[in-house]
Short mmCIF file of C-alpha atoms and ligand atoms in Angstrom, two decimals:
data_model
loop_
_atom_site.label_atom_id
_atom_site.label_comp_id
_atom_site.label_asym_id
_atom_site.label_seq_id
_atom_site.Cartn_x
_atom_site.Cartn_y
_atom_site.Cartn_z
CA MET A 80 58.08 -83.81 24.99
CA SER A 81 58.36 -87.08 27.47
CA SER A 82 62.33 -88.36 28.05
CA ASP A 83 61.29 -91.83 26.01
CA THR A 84 61.19 -89.57 22.83
CA THR A 85 64.69 -88.61 23.13
CA PHE A 86 65.98 -88.83 20.11
CA LYS A 87 69.12 -91.11 18.77
CA TYR A 88 71.70 -90.97 16.43
CA SER A 89 69.89 -94.66 15.05
CA ALA A 90 66.88 -92.64 13.67
CA THR A 91 69.31 -91.27 11.47
CA VAL A 92 68.47 -91.96 7.07
CA GLY A 93 71.97 -92.32 5.54
CA ILE A 94 73.45 -88.96 6.48
CA GLN A 95 70.66 -87.15 6.93
CA HIS A 96 70.62 -86.32 10.94
CA GLU A 97 67.57 -86.60 12.92
CA GLU A 98 67.73 -83.57 15.41
CA ALA A 99 67.13 -83.36 19.00
CA LEU A 100 66.93 -79.56 20.84
CA LEU A 101 70.22 -78.41 22.36
CA PHE A 102 68.98 -79.27 25.54
CA GLU A 103 68.40 -82.80 24.78
CA HIS A 104 71.55 -82.88 23.04
CA ALA A 105 73.42 -81.07 26.32
CA HIS A 106 75.68 -83.80 28.51
CA GLU A 107 77.01 -83.24 31.90
CA ALA A 108 80.38 -81.71 30.87
CA PRO A 109 80.73 -78.18 31.74
CA SER A 110 80.04 -75.59 28.21
CA SER A 111 83.21 -75.41 26.28
CA ILE A 112 84.33 -72.24 28.22
CA ASN A 113 85.57 -71.95 31.22
CA LEU A 114 86.45 -68.92 32.80
CA PRO A 115 88.91 -68.90 35.44
CA GLY A 116 87.26 -67.99 38.82
CA VAL A 117 87.51 -64.47 40.05
CA GLU A 118 90.51 -63.75 42.38
CA GLY A 119 90.39 -61.08 45.11
CA PRO A 120 87.60 -59.46 46.96
CA VAL A 121 84.31 -58.75 45.34
CA SER A 122 82.58 -56.04 46.41
CA ASP A 123 78.88 -56.28 48.39
CA ALA A 124 77.19 -54.57 45.65
CA LEU A 125 77.89 -56.89 43.07
CA HIS A 126 77.07 -59.82 45.54
CA ALA A 127 73.56 -58.73 45.16
CA PHE A 128 73.70 -59.84 41.78
CA SER A 129 75.74 -62.98 41.98
CA ARG A 130 73.80 -66.29 40.80
CA LYS A 131 71.93 -68.02 42.87
CA GLN A 132 70.99 -70.83 40.53
CA PRO A 133 73.11 -72.18 37.27
CA ALA A 134 72.55 -70.30 34.02
CA GLY A 135 70.73 -73.42 32.40
CA ILE A 136 72.86 -73.06 29.49
CA PRO A 137 73.33 -76.35 27.67
CA GLY A 138 76.59 -78.05 28.35
CA LEU A 139 77.85 -78.27 24.85
CA SER A 140 81.38 -78.09 22.51
CA GLU A 141 81.56 -75.64 20.41
CA PRO A 142 81.52 -77.97 17.25
CA GLU A 143 78.31 -79.92 18.74
CA THR A 144 76.70 -75.95 18.96
CA VAL A 145 77.82 -75.70 15.62
CA ARG A 146 76.44 -79.15 13.86
CA HIS A 147 73.26 -78.85 15.85
CA PHE A 148 72.21 -75.46 14.00
CA VAL A 149 73.87 -76.71 11.01
CA ARG A 150 71.83 -79.80 10.68
CA MET A 151 68.77 -77.52 11.58
CA SER A 152 69.17 -75.56 8.74
CA GLN A 153 69.58 -78.54 6.39
CA TRP A 154 65.82 -79.31 7.61
CA ASN A 155 64.52 -76.11 5.78
CA HIS A 156 63.34 -76.04 2.44
CA GLY A 157 64.43 -72.67 0.44
CA ILE A 158 64.85 -71.06 -3.19
CA GLU A 159 68.09 -72.77 -3.00
CA THR A 160 67.36 -76.18 -2.34
CA GLY A 161 64.61 -76.51 -4.90
CA PHE A 162 61.40 -75.11 -6.44
CA TYR A 163 58.82 -73.02 -4.40
CA PRO A 164 55.89 -72.28 -6.24
CA LEU A 165 54.25 -70.34 -3.06
CA GLY A 166 51.85 -68.70 -5.14
CA SER A 167 51.73 -64.45 -4.22
CA CYS A 168 55.04 -64.93 -2.94
CA THR A 169 57.15 -64.54 -6.26
CA MET A 170 59.91 -66.92 -4.74
CA LYS A 171 62.67 -66.37 -7.24
CA TYR A 172 66.11 -66.96 -7.32
CA ASN A 173 68.53 -64.48 -5.76
CA PRO A 174 71.38 -63.77 -8.06
CA ARG A 175 74.55 -63.99 -6.35
CA VAL A 176 76.12 -61.36 -7.62
CA ASN A 177 73.35 -59.18 -5.31
CA GLU A 178 74.66 -60.16 -2.27
CA GLN A 179 78.39 -59.46 -3.79
CA LEU A 180 77.52 -56.13 -4.41
CA VAL A 181 75.88 -55.59 -1.21
CA ARG A 182 79.09 -57.03 0.34
CA LEU A 183 81.34 -54.48 -0.54
CA PRO A 184 82.91 -52.73 2.37
CA GLY A 185 81.32 -49.35 1.56
CA LEU A 186 77.80 -50.39 1.47
CA ALA A 187 77.68 -53.38 4.29
CA HIS A 188 79.75 -50.91 6.62
CA ILE A 189 77.17 -47.70 6.36
CA HIS A 190 75.83 -46.84 9.65
CA PRO A 191 72.09 -44.63 9.10
CA ASP A 192 73.11 -41.47 11.36
CA GLN A 193 76.89 -41.21 9.50
CA PRO A 194 77.32 -37.94 8.55
CA GLU A 195 75.92 -37.44 4.69
CA ASP A 196 78.67 -35.96 2.76
CA THR A 197 80.53 -39.29 3.74
CA ALA A 198 77.74 -41.60 2.44
CA GLN A 199 77.31 -39.90 -0.93
CA GLY A 200 77.84 -43.31 -3.16
CA VAL A 201 74.97 -45.12 -0.96
CA LEU A 202 72.98 -42.16 -1.59
CA ALA A 203 73.14 -41.98 -5.10
CA LEU A 204 72.23 -45.67 -5.66
CA LEU A 205 69.40 -45.06 -3.49
CA TYR A 206 68.64 -41.76 -5.59
CA GLU A 207 68.47 -43.53 -8.70
CA LEU A 208 66.77 -46.81 -7.37
CA GLN A 209 63.64 -44.10 -6.47
CA GLY A 210 63.94 -42.71 -10.19
CA TRP A 211 63.60 -45.99 -11.55
CA LEU A 212 60.79 -47.49 -9.37
CA GLY A 213 58.96 -44.65 -10.21
CA ASP A 214 59.85 -45.08 -13.82
CA ILE A 215 59.19 -48.82 -13.66
CA VAL A 216 55.29 -48.04 -12.08
CA GLY A 217 54.40 -44.72 -13.52
CA LEU A 218 54.22 -43.05 -10.42
CA PRO A 219 57.25 -40.49 -10.39
CA HIS A 220 57.44 -39.66 -6.82
CA VAL A 221 58.95 -42.53 -4.54
CA THR A 222 59.83 -43.45 -0.86
CA LEU A 223 62.22 -46.37 -0.20
CA GLN A 224 61.26 -46.35 3.36
CA PRO A 225 58.76 -48.63 4.62
CA ALA A 226 60.42 -52.18 5.33
CA ALA A 227 57.81 -54.45 4.03
CA GLY A 228 54.73 -54.79 1.76
CA ALA A 229 52.06 -54.27 4.87
CA HIS A 230 54.25 -51.32 5.76
CA GLY A 231 54.28 -49.94 2.26
CA GLU A 232 50.07 -50.20 2.35
CA LEU A 233 50.22 -48.81 5.72
CA ALA A 234 52.12 -45.67 4.43
CA GLY A 235 50.35 -45.34 1.58
CA LEU A 236 46.98 -44.89 3.12
CA MET A 237 48.34 -42.32 5.73
CA MET A 238 49.21 -40.30 3.09
CA ILE A 239 45.50 -40.77 1.04
CA ARG A 240 43.98 -39.98 4.67
CA ALA A 241 46.50 -36.59 4.99
CA ALA A 242 45.54 -35.89 1.04
CA LEU A 243 41.99 -36.37 2.34
CA ASP A 244 42.30 -34.40 5.18
CA ALA A 245 43.98 -31.59 3.55
CA ARG A 246 41.05 -30.86 1.16
CA GLY A 247 38.39 -31.22 4.60
CA GLN A 248 37.50 -34.60 4.48
CA GLN A 249 37.97 -36.09 7.13
CA HIS A 250 34.84 -37.99 7.15
CA ARG A 251 36.33 -40.13 4.08
CA ARG A 252 37.61 -43.30 5.96
CA LYS A 253 36.02 -46.15 4.44
CA VAL A 254 38.32 -48.14 2.02
CA LEU A 255 36.63 -50.69 -0.20
CA VAL A 256 38.64 -53.87 -0.54
CA PRO A 257 37.99 -56.76 -2.91
CA ASP A 258 37.15 -60.43 -0.62
CA SER A 259 40.55 -61.55 -3.17
CA ALA A 260 42.59 -59.11 -1.46
CA HIS A 261 45.66 -60.25 0.69
CA GLY A 262 44.94 -60.35 4.00
CA THR A 263 47.66 -57.40 4.96
CA ASN A 264 45.16 -54.97 3.23
CA PRO A 265 42.23 -54.73 5.12
CA ALA A 266 44.57 -55.06 8.08
CA SER A 267 46.85 -52.41 7.24
CA ALA A 268 43.45 -50.09 6.35
CA ALA A 269 42.18 -50.69 9.89
CA LEU A 270 45.81 -49.60 11.59
CA CYS A 271 45.37 -46.38 9.72
CA GLY A 272 42.15 -45.76 11.55
CA MET A 273 40.03 -46.47 8.27
CA HIS A 274 36.59 -49.27 8.03
CA THR A 275 37.09 -51.72 5.20
CA VAL A 276 33.98 -52.44 3.57
CA GLU A 277 34.69 -56.46 1.06
CA LEU A 278 33.38 -56.20 -2.43
CA LYS A 279 32.24 -59.35 -3.51
CA SER A 280 33.57 -60.74 -6.43
CA GLY A 281 31.78 -61.09 -10.27
CA PRO A 282 32.04 -65.05 -11.37
CA ASP A 283 35.15 -64.42 -13.27
CA GLY A 284 37.37 -63.47 -9.86
CA ARG A 285 37.25 -59.98 -11.08
CA ILE A 286 36.04 -56.49 -9.65
CA ASP A 287 32.35 -56.71 -10.86
CA LEU A 288 32.03 -53.15 -11.54
CA ASP A 289 28.04 -53.04 -9.99
CA VAL A 290 29.29 -54.12 -6.82
CA LEU A 291 31.76 -51.28 -6.77
CA LYS A 292 29.39 -48.88 -7.90
CA ALA A 293 26.96 -49.77 -5.08
CA HIS A 294 29.64 -48.76 -2.53
CA LEU A 295 30.98 -45.79 -3.62
CA ASP A 296 29.85 -42.92 -1.79
CA GLY A 297 30.55 -39.61 0.20
CA ASP A 298 32.16 -41.52 2.65
CA THR A 299 34.79 -43.41 0.76
CA ALA A 300 38.60 -42.84 1.23
CA ALA A 301 39.89 -45.56 -1.20
CA LEU A 302 39.56 -48.65 -3.25
CA MET A 303 42.45 -50.95 -2.39
CA MET A 304 42.90 -53.26 -5.50
CA THR A 305 45.43 -56.09 -7.03
CA ASN A 306 46.01 -56.29 -10.24
CA PRO A 307 46.59 -58.82 -11.41
CA ASN A 308 44.41 -59.63 -8.25
CA THR A 309 44.92 -62.85 -6.54
CA ALA A 310 43.73 -65.21 -8.41
CA GLY A 311 46.16 -64.48 -10.96
CA ALA A 312 43.53 -62.26 -13.28
CA PHE A 313 44.13 -58.98 -14.82
CA GLU A 314 42.15 -56.56 -13.91
CA SER A 315 40.56 -55.58 -17.17
CA ASP A 316 38.49 -53.15 -16.37
CA ILE A 317 40.85 -51.19 -14.96
CA LYS A 318 40.85 -47.98 -16.19
CA GLU A 319 37.42 -47.51 -15.67
CA ILE A 320 37.34 -48.92 -12.27
CA CYS A 321 39.97 -45.57 -11.24
CA GLN A 322 37.96 -43.57 -12.96
CA LEU A 323 34.44 -44.97 -11.25
CA VAL A 324 36.93 -44.18 -7.83
CA HIS A 325 37.94 -40.74 -8.77
CA ASP A 326 34.54 -39.62 -9.99
CA ALA A 327 33.07 -40.28 -6.38
CA GLY A 328 36.20 -38.25 -4.91
CA GLY A 329 37.96 -41.36 -3.44
CA LEU A 330 41.21 -42.31 -4.36
CA VAL A 331 42.63 -45.93 -5.42
CA TYR A 332 45.94 -47.86 -3.66
CA GLY A 333 47.29 -50.51 -5.48
CA ASP A 334 48.83 -53.60 -3.85
CA GLY A 335 51.88 -54.03 -6.26
CA ALA A 336 53.33 -57.14 -4.81
CA ASN A 337 52.04 -58.79 -8.05
CA LEU A 338 54.28 -56.15 -10.34
CA ASN A 339 56.27 -59.73 -11.21
CA ALA A 340 52.93 -59.89 -14.06
CA LEU A 341 53.88 -56.31 -15.00
CA VAL A 342 57.18 -54.68 -14.76
CA GLY A 343 58.39 -53.43 -17.85
CA VAL A 344 55.19 -54.18 -19.72
CA ALA A 345 52.60 -52.15 -18.09
CA ARG A 346 52.41 -49.35 -15.61
CA PRO A 347 49.91 -49.09 -12.37
CA GLY A 348 50.17 -45.50 -12.82
CA ASP A 349 49.09 -45.12 -16.64
CA MET A 350 45.99 -47.54 -15.49
CA GLY A 351 45.11 -44.74 -12.55
CA ILE A 352 46.39 -46.06 -9.63
CA ASP A 353 47.34 -42.87 -7.82
CA CYS A 354 49.50 -44.51 -5.08
CA LEU A 355 51.39 -48.55 -5.43
CA HIS A 356 54.22 -50.51 -2.92
CA ILE A 357 56.34 -52.25 -4.36
CA ASN A 358 57.55 -55.69 -2.46
CA VAL A 359 61.23 -55.35 -3.59
CA HIS A 360 62.00 -58.26 -2.06
CA LYS A 361 59.24 -60.16 -4.28
CA THR A 362 59.87 -58.53 -7.76
CA PHE A 363 63.65 -57.63 -7.56
CA SER A 364 65.17 -60.94 -5.87
CA THR A 365 65.85 -60.45 -2.13
CA PRO A 366 65.61 -64.17 -0.28
CA HIS A 367 62.51 -63.75 2.07
CA GLY A 368 59.97 -65.38 4.26
CA GLY A 369 60.37 -65.87 7.93
CA GLY A 370 59.70 -62.49 8.75
CA GLY A 371 61.90 -60.41 6.78
CA PRO A 372 64.15 -58.22 6.23
CA GLY A 373 62.00 -56.78 3.46
CA GLY A 374 61.44 -53.72 1.27
CA GLY A 375 57.80 -51.80 0.75
CA PRO A 376 58.85 -48.57 -1.44
CA VAL A 377 55.86 -46.30 -1.88
CA ALA A 378 55.43 -44.96 -5.81
CA VAL A 379 52.54 -42.08 -6.00
CA ASN A 380 51.40 -39.50 -7.98
CA ASP A 381 51.31 -35.76 -8.31
CA VAL A 382 48.50 -35.51 -5.69
CA LEU A 383 49.56 -37.25 -2.95
CA ALA A 384 53.64 -36.55 -3.45
CA PRO A 385 53.80 -33.53 -0.65
CA PHE A 386 52.33 -35.63 1.99
CA LEU A 387 55.47 -38.79 1.45
CA PRO A 388 57.42 -39.66 4.62
CA VAL A 389 60.59 -37.46 5.05
CA PRO A 390 63.58 -38.38 5.56
CA ARG A 391 63.35 -37.62 1.76
CA ILE A 392 66.33 -38.83 -0.24
CA GLU A 393 67.05 -35.12 -3.13
CA LYS A 394 69.94 -34.57 -5.00
CA ASN A 395 70.97 -30.72 -5.26
CA SER A 396 73.99 -28.84 -5.80
CA HIS A 397 76.32 -30.58 -3.85
CA GLY A 398 75.34 -33.76 -4.23
CA TYR A 399 72.71 -35.93 -1.90
CA ALA A 400 70.88 -35.02 0.58
CA LEU A 401 68.24 -36.37 3.17
CA VAL A 402 66.00 -33.64 3.51
CA HIS A 403 63.85 -33.61 6.80
CA ALA A 404 61.53 -30.69 6.06
CA CYS A 405 58.13 -30.85 4.65
CA ASP A 406 55.16 -29.36 6.62
CA SER A 407 52.77 -31.91 5.07
CA SER A 408 54.66 -34.94 4.85
CA VAL A 409 52.84 -37.94 7.31
CA GLY A 410 56.28 -37.71 8.81
CA PRO A 411 59.17 -40.35 9.18
CA VAL A 412 57.60 -44.36 8.39
CA LEU A 413 60.86 -45.93 9.56
CA GLY A 414 63.95 -44.50 11.15
CA SER A 415 66.33 -44.48 8.18
CA ALA A 416 66.40 -43.94 4.36
CA GLY A 417 64.96 -47.67 4.60
CA GLN A 418 66.35 -51.02 4.79
CA ILE A 419 69.42 -50.46 2.41
CA GLY A 420 70.69 -54.11 2.09
CA VAL A 421 67.27 -54.60 0.49
CA LEU A 422 67.15 -51.65 -1.24
CA LEU A 423 70.51 -52.15 -2.55
CA ARG A 424 70.23 -55.47 -4.08
CA ALA A 425 66.92 -54.27 -5.66
CA HIS A 426 69.23 -51.80 -7.77
CA ALA A 427 71.45 -54.74 -8.62
CA TYR A 428 68.76 -57.04 -9.94
CA ILE A 429 67.20 -53.85 -11.76
CA SER A 430 70.37 -53.00 -13.22
CA ALA A 431 71.10 -56.73 -14.01
CA PHE A 432 68.58 -56.35 -16.87
CA GLY A 433 68.44 -52.80 -17.88
CA HIS A 434 65.81 -50.59 -18.86
CA GLU A 435 65.93 -52.60 -22.26
CA HIS A 436 65.39 -55.98 -20.80
CA LEU A 437 63.36 -55.26 -17.82
CA HIS A 438 59.91 -56.78 -19.48
CA GLN A 439 61.58 -60.34 -20.04
CA ILE A 440 61.31 -61.18 -16.26
CA ALA A 441 57.33 -60.48 -16.60
CA GLU A 442 56.95 -61.96 -19.76
CA ASP A 443 59.11 -64.90 -18.94
CA ALA A 444 57.02 -65.22 -15.43
CA VAL A 445 53.48 -65.36 -17.20
CA LEU A 446 54.71 -67.96 -19.47
CA ASN A 447 55.83 -70.12 -17.11
CA ALA A 448 52.84 -69.64 -15.18
CA ASN A 449 50.20 -70.66 -18.28
CA TYR A 450 53.05 -73.26 -19.33
CA VAL A 451 52.37 -74.85 -15.77
CA LEU A 452 48.23 -74.09 -16.06
CA HIS A 453 48.34 -75.66 -19.66
CA ARG A 454 49.98 -78.91 -18.40
CA LEU A 455 47.91 -79.49 -15.36
CA LYS A 456 44.41 -78.25 -16.35
CA GLY A 457 42.95 -81.37 -18.06
CA ARG A 458 43.73 -83.01 -14.70
CA TYR A 459 42.93 -80.00 -12.06
CA HIS A 460 40.05 -78.06 -11.96
CA VAL A 461 40.56 -74.50 -13.10
CA PRO A 462 38.26 -72.18 -11.82
CA PHE A 463 38.55 -69.19 -13.79
CA GLU A 464 38.76 -69.64 -17.50
CA GLY A 465 41.78 -68.31 -19.60
CA LEU A 466 45.18 -67.52 -19.91
CA CYS A 467 46.61 -66.33 -16.03
CA LYS A 468 49.42 -63.81 -15.41
CA HIS A 469 52.03 -64.84 -13.00
CA GLU A 470 50.57 -67.32 -10.83
CA CYS A 471 47.60 -69.90 -11.73
CA LEU A 472 45.02 -71.14 -9.81
CA LEU A 473 43.67 -74.31 -9.22
CA THR A 474 41.36 -76.38 -6.85
CA ASP A 475 40.66 -79.58 -5.43
CA GLU A 476 36.82 -80.15 -6.82
CA TRP A 477 38.03 -83.36 -9.15
CA GLN A 478 40.32 -84.63 -6.57
CA GLU A 479 37.83 -83.88 -3.99
CA LYS A 480 35.55 -86.25 -5.31
CA HIS A 481 37.70 -89.06 -4.39
CA GLY A 482 38.28 -87.77 -0.86
CA VAL A 483 41.68 -86.16 -1.55
CA LYS A 484 41.97 -81.93 -0.46
CA THR A 485 44.13 -79.70 -1.38
CA LEU A 486 46.14 -80.34 2.10
CA ASP A 487 46.94 -84.05 1.16
CA ILE A 488 47.77 -82.91 -2.27
CA ALA A 489 50.17 -80.09 -0.80
CA LYS A 490 51.50 -82.30 1.64
CA ARG A 491 52.04 -85.58 -0.90
CA LEU A 492 54.35 -82.79 -2.82
CA ILE A 493 56.66 -82.26 0.11
CA ASP A 494 57.40 -86.18 -0.68
CA LEU A 495 58.18 -85.85 -4.24
CA GLY A 496 60.86 -83.09 -3.81
CA PHE A 497 58.79 -79.81 -3.84
CA HIS A 498 57.20 -76.90 -1.92
CA PRO A 499 54.02 -76.40 -1.62
CA MET A 500 52.04 -74.13 -3.37
CA THR A 501 50.06 -71.72 -1.46
CA VAL A 502 46.82 -73.52 0.00
CA TYR A 503 43.70 -72.10 0.59
CA PHE A 504 44.15 -68.63 -0.72
CA PRO A 505 42.68 -66.71 -2.38
CA LEU A 506 39.31 -67.23 -0.30
CA ILE A 507 36.97 -66.66 -3.34
CA VAL A 508 37.56 -70.64 -4.45
CA HIS A 509 36.93 -73.26 -2.16
CA GLY A 510 40.31 -75.12 -2.00
CA ALA A 511 42.32 -73.23 -3.62
CA MET A 512 45.87 -73.91 -4.69
CA LEU A 513 48.03 -71.08 -6.29
CA ILE A 514 50.93 -72.01 -8.12
CA GLU A 515 53.89 -69.11 -8.59
CA PRO A 516 56.92 -70.43 -10.84
CA THR A 517 58.84 -67.17 -11.30
CA GLU A 518 60.38 -66.59 -14.33
CA THR A 519 63.97 -67.87 -12.38
CA GLU A 520 62.73 -71.56 -13.12
CA SER A 521 63.94 -73.64 -16.26
CA ARG A 522 61.15 -75.69 -18.37
CA GLU A 523 63.09 -79.09 -16.96
CA THR A 524 62.14 -77.91 -13.46
CA LEU A 525 58.27 -77.35 -14.00
CA ASP A 526 58.04 -80.31 -16.17
CA ALA A 527 59.52 -82.06 -13.00
CA PHE A 528 56.73 -80.35 -11.12
CA CYS A 529 53.66 -80.82 -13.37
CA ASP A 530 54.64 -84.56 -13.53
CA ALA A 531 54.79 -84.71 -9.86
CA MET A 532 51.00 -82.78 -9.42
CA LEU A 533 50.03 -85.38 -12.60
CA GLU A 534 51.46 -88.37 -10.47
CA ILE A 535 49.00 -87.24 -7.18
CA ALA A 536 46.19 -86.70 -9.77
CA ASP A 537 46.93 -90.63 -10.73
CA ALA A 538 47.14 -91.87 -7.52
CA CYS A 539 43.99 -90.08 -6.43
CA GLU A 540 42.12 -91.59 -9.39
CA ALA A 541 43.84 -95.09 -8.62
CA GLY A 542 42.00 -95.20 -5.23
CA ASP A 543 45.76 -94.48 -3.62
CA THR A 544 43.83 -92.08 -0.98
CA ASP A 545 45.03 -93.62 2.32
CA MET A 546 48.86 -92.97 1.27
CA LEU A 547 47.87 -89.20 0.51
CA HIS A 548 46.28 -88.77 3.74
CA GLN A 549 49.18 -89.58 5.13
CA ALA A 550 51.86 -87.79 3.21
CA PRO A 551 54.38 -87.08 3.85
CA VAL A 552 56.05 -89.82 4.82
CA LYS A 553 59.61 -88.62 3.98
CA PRO A 554 60.33 -86.49 5.86
CA PHE A 555 61.70 -86.61 9.66
CA ARG A 556 58.03 -84.76 10.86
CA ARG A 557 55.13 -86.51 9.12
CA ARG A 558 51.83 -84.43 9.10
CA LEU A 559 51.77 -82.47 12.07
CA ASP A 560 48.72 -80.86 13.81
CA GLU A 561 48.88 -77.22 12.12
CA THR A 562 46.15 -75.72 13.89
CA GLN A 563 47.45 -76.98 17.44
CA ALA A 564 50.90 -75.88 16.38
CA ALA A 565 49.62 -71.75 15.27
CA ARG A 566 47.08 -71.94 18.76
CA LYS A 567 49.16 -73.78 20.97
CA PRO A 568 52.57 -72.86 20.11
CA VAL A 569 55.48 -74.81 22.87
CA LEU A 570 57.98 -71.90 23.16
CA VAL A 571 59.75 -73.01 26.42
CA TRP A 572 62.09 -75.89 27.38
CA PRO A 573 61.19 -78.05 29.52
CA VAL A 574 56.97 -77.82 28.79
C1 PLP B 899 53.75 -60.20 -0.08
C2 PLP B 899 51.93 -59.52 -0.04
C3 PLP B 899 51.54 -58.54 0.33
C4 PLP B 899 51.89 -58.20 1.83
O1 PLP B 899 53.76 -57.92 1.50
P1 PLP B 899 54.81 -57.97 2.97
O2 PLP B 899 56.29 -57.54 1.98
O3 PLP B 899 54.50 -59.74 3.01
O4 PLP B 899 54.71 -57.64 3.72
C5 PLP B 899 50.51 -58.11 0.07
N1 PLP B 899 49.57 -58.67 -0.64
C6 PLP B 899 49.90 -59.35 -1.68
C7 PLP B 899 49.25 -59.65 -2.48
C8 PLP B 899 51.11 -59.66 -1.40
O5 PLP B 899 51.05 -61.27 -2.35
#
């Protein structure tokens, strides 16, 4: 960055501050803490380590430093700033009560290596959560260890692999993955030493039974599927799909990231799924994005139970224990019982609804997504007919005729005060826009978002395409070259 782009307060809009890098803020004055010089002789041994050049720490006072970071935080958009309809990500509001509970000293100050008899309370909560998750998905044996969804996928596939090996079927290493799947699915399979074969979706965006049958054979280890799939559509052939895979000697892995559409209403285990991860940071509300922490518990049926990771949280006559010994286990997949801060928030969220009211999560989430679909479907192209589940899928087909693409629509939403939806995913439709409102949004918020989407459609039809190509015009940073930013990130200062 050249010196003439140094930011000045004159660039400030209202009380929104433009923000320079810490190093650009820095002034000549020494930093805020001045340590006295060393008195007395310094040993020769230490001299070898004495600094030859200044440390390169910017000279800033404490308030200058604090303000820098707080201003940076205000450039962010989060679920507590506004609507965040990022499809497949389930960005729901995270209730304050979750935070109050996990900050209780007995939970916040616990150490993964402290003796079990001093951690009975937290083990009791985790044990209870294991049971609830098993009940919710209809797969009774649960590990809380995996640190996120993708990690759960890996742990689940390790169990599937171990189960097949135990049957003497070491040759079964093929994993079938529909082309609508999240990118983590094939990545996890590869990491587990399997190879993936892509299944082309049918014209309705669902798994095509004939395509599935054509690929099932004696080498098939598993089908990895998401239900509802990433197009927001329920795989209505699910029972037949699972039967076909089982008949071919394979197992069915369920990507449970979309559990928000089913929770309290339908159970993947009852549909024939053998193994499913649950993104607790999505379905059961933990702040997420930007890399974690998350939680990806995996629930399995009796067939896979012997292979669950250790330690297992078990209840015996003395209380709760972390049980390490199990010959058939795939071993530990994380250093402790799991990311308990995330797991305890999930416990709090589930408790707040209770067994009887959990279904309201899925029902409201599905209702909200269908409301958005209903309001937008006359103005945006809907690739797959019918009701959606917890997220709705649109494309830019009608806007593209005017030269306006999904990216332009997403960028214009930023000007209008909304985080964009997920764009260009799933890959099975051209110019995808995937909108997941979740159950925590009011009708007023949904209407405001739909009005913004309709305003964009109006602008497009009125020929205001230059404006749409330039969007966003309101934030400090305009349209960025995202490809360059991803391929050639500038990570050091000065460049
Ligand atoms: C989020 C998501 C994942 C991956 O979960 P992480 O917790 O981000 O690792 C996998 N599949 C689907 C469908 C998802 O939406």
